[in-house]
mmCIF file of C-alpha atoms in Angstrom:
data_model
loop_
_atom_site.group_PDB
_atom_site.id
_atom_site.type_symbol
_atom_site.label_atom_id
_atom_site.label_comp_id
_atom_site.label_asym_id
_atom_site.label_seq_id
_atom_site.Cartn_x
_atom_site.Cartn_y
_atom_site.Cartn_z
ATOM 1 C CA MET A 627 55.784 51.780 116.641
ATOM 2 C CA LYS A 628 56.619 55.579 116.308
ATOM 3 C CA ARG A 629 59.445 54.745 114.127
ATOM 4 C CA LEU A 630 57.502 52.735 111.794
ATOM 5 C CA SER A 631 54.837 55.448 111.857
ATOM 6 C CA SER A 632 57.350 58.010 110.701
ATOM 7 C CA LEU A 633 58.610 55.889 107.787
ATOM 8 C CA VAL A 634 54.780 55.363 106.720
ATOM 9 C CA LEU A 635 54.457 59.166 106.707
ATOM 10 C CA CYS A 636 57.505 59.717 104.862
ATOM 11 C CA GLY A 637 56.699 57.588 102.360
ATOM 12 C CA SER A 638 53.280 59.100 101.994
ATOM 13 C CA LEU A 639 54.953 62.400 101.451
ATOM 14 C CA LEU A 640 56.936 61.061 98.678
ATOM 15 C CA LEU A 641 54.311 59.638 96.822
ATOM 16 C CA PRO A 642 52.859 62.545 95.064
ATOM 17 C CA GLY A 643 56.121 63.519 93.654
ATOM 18 C CA VAL A 644 56.843 59.724 92.515
ATOM 19 C CA ALA A 645 53.101 59.791 91.009
ATOM 20 C CA ALA A 646 53.594 63.022 89.124
ATOM 21 C CA PHE A 647 56.805 61.547 87.590
ATOM 22 C CA ALA A 648 54.915 58.529 86.587
ATOM 23 C CA ASP A 649 52.179 60.452 85.111
ATOM 24 C CA THR A 650 54.795 62.605 83.027
ATOM 25 C CA ALA A 651 56.355 59.336 81.875
ATOM 26 C CA THR A 652 52.795 57.908 80.692
ATOM 27 C CA THR A 653 51.773 61.019 78.855
ATOM 28 C CA SER A 654 55.095 60.949 77.173
ATOM 29 C CA ALA A 655 55.023 57.444 76.183
ATOM 30 C CA ASN A 656 51.531 57.761 75.123
ATOM 31 C CA ALA A 657 52.225 60.660 72.725
ATOM 32 C CA ILE A 658 55.138 58.562 71.304
ATOM 33 C CA ASP A 659 53.013 55.517 70.900
ATOM 34 C CA ALA A 660 50.244 57.458 69.228
ATOM 35 C CA VAL A 661 52.506 59.030 66.757
ATOM 36 C CA LYS A 662 54.011 55.483 65.772
ATOM 37 C CA ALA A 663 50.681 54.114 65.445
ATOM 38 C CA GLU A 664 50.239 56.978 62.889
ATOM 39 C CA SER A 665 53.210 56.635 61.088
ATOM 40 C CA ALA A 666 51.740 55.126 58.036
ATOM 41 C CA SER A 667 48.919 57.659 57.784
ATOM 42 C CA LEU A 668 51.501 60.444 58.249
ATOM 43 C CA LEU A 669 53.894 59.093 55.638
ATOM 44 C CA GLU A 670 50.902 58.914 53.381
ATOM 45 C CA GLN A 671 49.688 62.361 53.710
ATOM 46 C CA ILE A 672 53.333 63.613 53.415
ATOM 47 C CA THR A 673 53.671 61.683 50.001
ATOM 48 C CA LYS A 674 50.534 62.809 48.823
ATOM 49 C CA SER A 675 51.315 66.690 49.800
ATOM 50 C CA LEU A 676 54.605 66.708 48.206
ATOM 51 C CA THR A 677 53.543 65.187 44.970
ATOM 52 C CA GLY A 678 50.777 67.555 44.777
ATOM 53 C CA LEU A 679 52.907 70.430 45.337
ATOM 54 C CA ALA A 680 55.601 69.362 42.903
ATOM 55 C CA SER A 681 52.866 68.781 40.305
ATOM 56 C CA GLN A 682 51.932 72.447 40.783
ATOM 57 C CA ALA A 683 55.086 73.861 41.148
ATOM 58 C CA GLY A 684 56.029 72.433 37.846
ATOM 59 C CA THR A 685 53.703 74.533 35.991
ATOM 60 C CA THR A 686 53.605 77.655 38.105
ATOM 61 C CA THR A 687 56.657 80.226 39.270
ATOM 62 C CA GLY A 688 57.076 81.482 42.761
ATOM 63 C CA ALA A 689 59.542 79.621 44.637
ATOM 64 C CA ALA A 690 63.158 80.525 44.188
ATOM 65 C CA ALA A 691 65.948 77.856 43.284
ATOM 66 C CA THR A 692 67.515 76.559 46.372
ATOM 67 C CA THR A 693 71.285 76.021 46.199
ATOM 68 C CA GLY A 694 71.429 75.370 42.340
ATOM 69 C CA ASP A 695 68.594 72.762 42.376
ATOM 70 C CA SER A 696 64.999 73.615 41.224
ATOM 71 C CA PHE A 697 62.006 73.686 43.815
ATOM 72 C CA VAL A 698 60.666 70.838 42.242
ATOM 73 C CA THR A 699 63.929 68.860 42.539
ATOM 74 C CA GLN A 700 64.100 69.497 46.155
ATOM 75 C CA LEU A 701 60.626 68.561 46.641
ATOM 76 C CA GLN A 702 61.360 65.062 44.949
ATOM 77 C CA SER A 703 64.461 64.788 47.058
ATOM 78 C CA LEU A 704 62.488 65.536 50.211
ATOM 79 C CA ALA A 705 59.990 62.656 49.315
ATOM 80 C CA THR A 706 62.780 60.401 48.502
ATOM 81 C CA SER A 707 64.558 60.884 51.675
ATOM 82 C CA ILE A 708 61.427 60.460 53.762
ATOM 83 C CA GLN A 709 60.371 57.258 52.108
ATOM 84 C CA SER A 710 63.739 55.947 52.504
ATOM 85 C CA GLY A 711 64.053 56.866 56.270
ATOM 86 C CA ASP A 712 66.757 59.171 55.650
ATOM 87 C CA ASP A 713 65.361 61.874 58.060
ATOM 88 C CA ALA A 714 68.238 63.748 58.713
ATOM 89 C CA GLU A 715 68.855 64.429 54.840
ATOM 90 C CA ALA A 716 65.171 64.934 54.703
ATOM 91 C CA SER A 717 65.313 67.785 57.533
ATOM 92 C CA GLY A 718 68.033 69.374 55.947
ATOM 93 C CA THR A 719 66.152 69.452 52.270
ATOM 94 C CA LEU A 720 63.030 70.932 54.096
ATOM 95 C CA GLN A 721 64.990 73.609 55.822
ATOM 96 C CA LYS A 722 66.074 74.650 52.343
ATOM 97 C CA LEU A 723 62.648 74.482 50.973
ATOM 98 C CA MET A 724 60.949 76.366 53.823
ATOM 99 C CA ALA A 725 63.809 79.350 53.110
ATOM 100 C CA ALA A 726 63.254 79.315 49.316
ATOM 101 C CA LYS A 727 60.683 82.080 49.487
ATOM 102 C CA PRO A 728 57.775 79.712 48.342
ATOM 103 C CA THR A 729 54.426 81.189 47.693
ATOM 104 C CA ASP A 730 51.966 81.709 50.352
ATOM 105 C CA GLY A 731 49.793 78.458 49.053
ATOM 106 C CA GLN A 732 53.336 76.668 48.754
ATOM 107 C CA LEU A 733 54.135 77.585 52.182
ATOM 108 C CA ALA A 734 50.925 76.398 53.719
ATOM 109 C CA VAL A 735 51.396 73.055 52.176
ATOM 110 C CA LEU A 736 55.062 73.024 53.421
ATOM 111 C CA ASN A 737 54.040 73.785 57.112
ATOM 112 C CA ASP A 738 51.678 71.025 57.008
ATOM 113 C CA VAL A 739 54.521 68.715 55.651
ATOM 114 C CA ARG A 740 57.027 70.060 58.331
ATOM 115 C CA ASP A 741 54.469 69.147 60.846
ATOM 116 C CA ASN A 742 53.597 65.729 59.903
ATOM 117 C CA PHE A 743 57.354 64.896 59.115
ATOM 118 C CA ALA A 744 58.350 66.320 62.523
ATOM 119 C CA LEU A 745 56.210 63.821 64.190
ATOM 120 C CA LEU A 746 56.904 61.017 62.008
ATOM 121 C CA ALA A 747 60.606 61.523 62.334
ATOM 122 C CA LEU A 748 60.585 61.947 66.107
ATOM 123 C CA GLY A 749 58.450 58.712 66.222
ATOM 124 C CA ARG A 750 60.959 56.627 64.400
ATOM 125 C CA ASN A 751 64.466 58.035 65.232
ATOM 126 C CA PHE A 752 64.941 57.785 68.896
ATOM 127 C CA ASP A 753 65.244 55.175 71.617
ATOM 128 C CA THR A 754 62.437 56.034 73.994
ATOM 129 C CA ALA A 755 63.625 53.545 76.393
ATOM 130 C CA ASN A 756 65.881 55.806 77.646
ATOM 131 C CA THR A 757 63.725 57.922 80.186
ATOM 132 C CA ALA A 758 65.324 61.284 79.282
ATOM 133 C CA THR A 759 64.979 61.022 75.705
ATOM 134 C CA GLN A 760 61.419 59.667 76.160
ATOM 135 C CA SER A 761 60.545 62.736 78.072
ATOM 136 C CA ALA A 762 62.099 65.099 75.488
ATOM 137 C CA VAL A 763 60.431 63.292 72.396
ATOM 138 C CA GLY A 764 57.039 63.328 74.173
ATOM 139 C CA SER A 765 57.309 67.139 74.913
ATOM 140 C CA ALA A 766 58.279 67.719 71.174
ATOM 141 C CA ILE A 767 55.686 65.763 69.746
ATOM 142 C CA THR A 768 52.986 67.351 72.262
ATOM 143 C CA ALA A 769 54.196 70.787 71.337
ATOM 144 C CA ILE A 770 54.073 70.084 67.546
ATOM 145 C CA LYS A 771 50.607 68.816 68.000
ATOM 146 C CA THR A 772 49.540 72.080 69.712
ATOM 147 C CA GLY A 773 51.115 74.268 67.111
ATOM 148 C CA ASN A 774 52.933 76.618 69.394
ATOM 149 C CA THR A 775 56.205 77.717 67.829
ATOM 150 C CA THR A 776 57.873 78.822 70.951
ATOM 151 C CA ASP A 777 57.077 75.470 72.843
ATOM 152 C CA ILE A 778 58.152 73.596 69.658
ATOM 153 C CA VAL A 779 61.703 75.180 69.615
ATOM 154 C CA THR A 780 62.232 75.000 73.488
ATOM 155 C CA SER A 781 61.203 71.378 73.510
ATOM 156 C CA LEU A 782 63.634 70.659 70.486
ATOM 157 C CA GLN A 783 66.258 72.574 72.210
ATOM 158 C CA GLY A 784 65.408 70.270 75.131
ATOM 159 C CA LEU A 785 65.874 67.067 73.161
ATOM 160 C CA TYR A 786 69.140 68.398 71.493
ATOM 161 C CA GLY A 787 70.542 69.204 74.876
ATOM 162 C CA ASN A 788 69.217 66.513 77.421
ATOM 163 C CA ALA A 789 69.396 63.384 75.391
ATOM 164 C CA ARG A 790 72.391 61.396 74.484
ATOM 165 C CA LEU A 791 71.951 61.840 70.825
ATOM 166 C CA THR A 792 74.062 60.371 67.806
ATOM 167 C CA ASP A 793 75.625 62.833 65.369
ATOM 168 C CA THR A 794 72.701 61.846 62.907
ATOM 169 C CA GLN A 795 69.957 62.566 65.485
ATOM 170 C CA LYS A 796 71.456 66.134 66.327
ATOM 171 C CA GLU A 797 71.595 66.798 62.381
ATOM 172 C CA LEU A 798 67.936 65.750 62.405
ATOM 173 C CA VAL A 799 66.959 68.032 65.304
ATOM 174 C CA THR A 800 68.994 70.851 63.833
ATOM 175 C CA GLY A 801 67.086 70.572 60.628
ATOM 176 C CA LEU A 802 63.683 70.413 62.380
ATOM 177 C CA VAL A 803 64.428 73.608 64.417
ATOM 178 C CA GLY A 804 65.699 75.301 61.124
ATOM 179 C CA SER A 805 62.386 74.425 59.321
ATOM 180 C CA TRP A 806 60.618 76.750 61.931
ATOM 181 C CA ASN A 807 62.957 79.697 60.882
ATOM 182 C CA PRO A 808 60.288 81.860 59.338
ATOM 183 C CA LYS A 809 58.299 82.054 62.797
ATOM 184 C CA LEU A 810 61.449 81.662 64.860
ATOM 185 C CA ALA A 811 62.729 84.916 63.338
ATOM 186 C CA ASP A 812 59.834 86.897 64.825
ATOM 187 C CA VAL A 813 59.847 84.932 68.228
ATOM 188 C CA ALA A 814 63.774 85.616 68.748
ATOM 189 C CA THR A 815 63.373 89.275 67.650
ATOM 190 C CA GLN A 816 60.713 89.923 70.373
ATOM 191 C CA ALA A 817 62.692 88.492 73.039
ATOM 192 C CA GLY A 818 65.682 90.163 71.887
ATOM 193 C CA LYS A 819 67.857 87.150 71.030
ATOM 194 C CA LEU A 820 70.093 86.151 68.254
ATOM 195 C CA ARG A 821 68.240 84.241 65.530
ATOM 196 C CA ASP A 822 70.771 82.054 64.053
ATOM 197 C CA THR A 823 70.232 78.330 65.291
ATOM 198 C CA ALA A 824 73.435 77.775 66.685
ATOM 199 C CA LYS A 825 72.776 80.281 69.371
ATOM 200 C CA LEU A 826 69.554 78.855 69.849
ATOM 201 C CA PHE A 827 71.054 75.607 70.742
ATOM 202 C CA GLY A 828 73.365 77.560 73.065
ATOM 203 C CA PHE A 829 76.754 77.067 71.284
#
């Protein structure tokens, strides 16, 4: 009887930890499911923002040319990549656009596009049946919705480093981190760290 009581006691001591793990998994799953449910709306918002920005940029100046292509061409390329599901390519294009010295107004729109695209891409590019991947993706989604740059970068680092990603997924995550570079530079400087993406990934 004493042995049985000990087993029950041990079991009860373990339950809080198990419950906490289950709560974390549930939270991550809920965050991912919510983004997947919003995917059509996110895509619509992104398309509308990029179309409007391209139209305005075609009649105004402010953004520098990016790697030989005009700002408008890059916007159109970004929209095409996102609509076709080529999110790794899209993340690279977005990173170039963010670094193209857009005007304050253009940057505000690009920030919204970046946030919505990051959510869309995270929701449709990872196998969340894997526990580690599910947790990392869920954390990244939560951080993006909260809007804290440090948390966003940290969570994306966690996704890059802890999940078993394909080369395409790594390219996507690298591009997403790069699209936060303007804010990231300030965070990295204050922390006394190197600012390049490779160092942020621990290479």
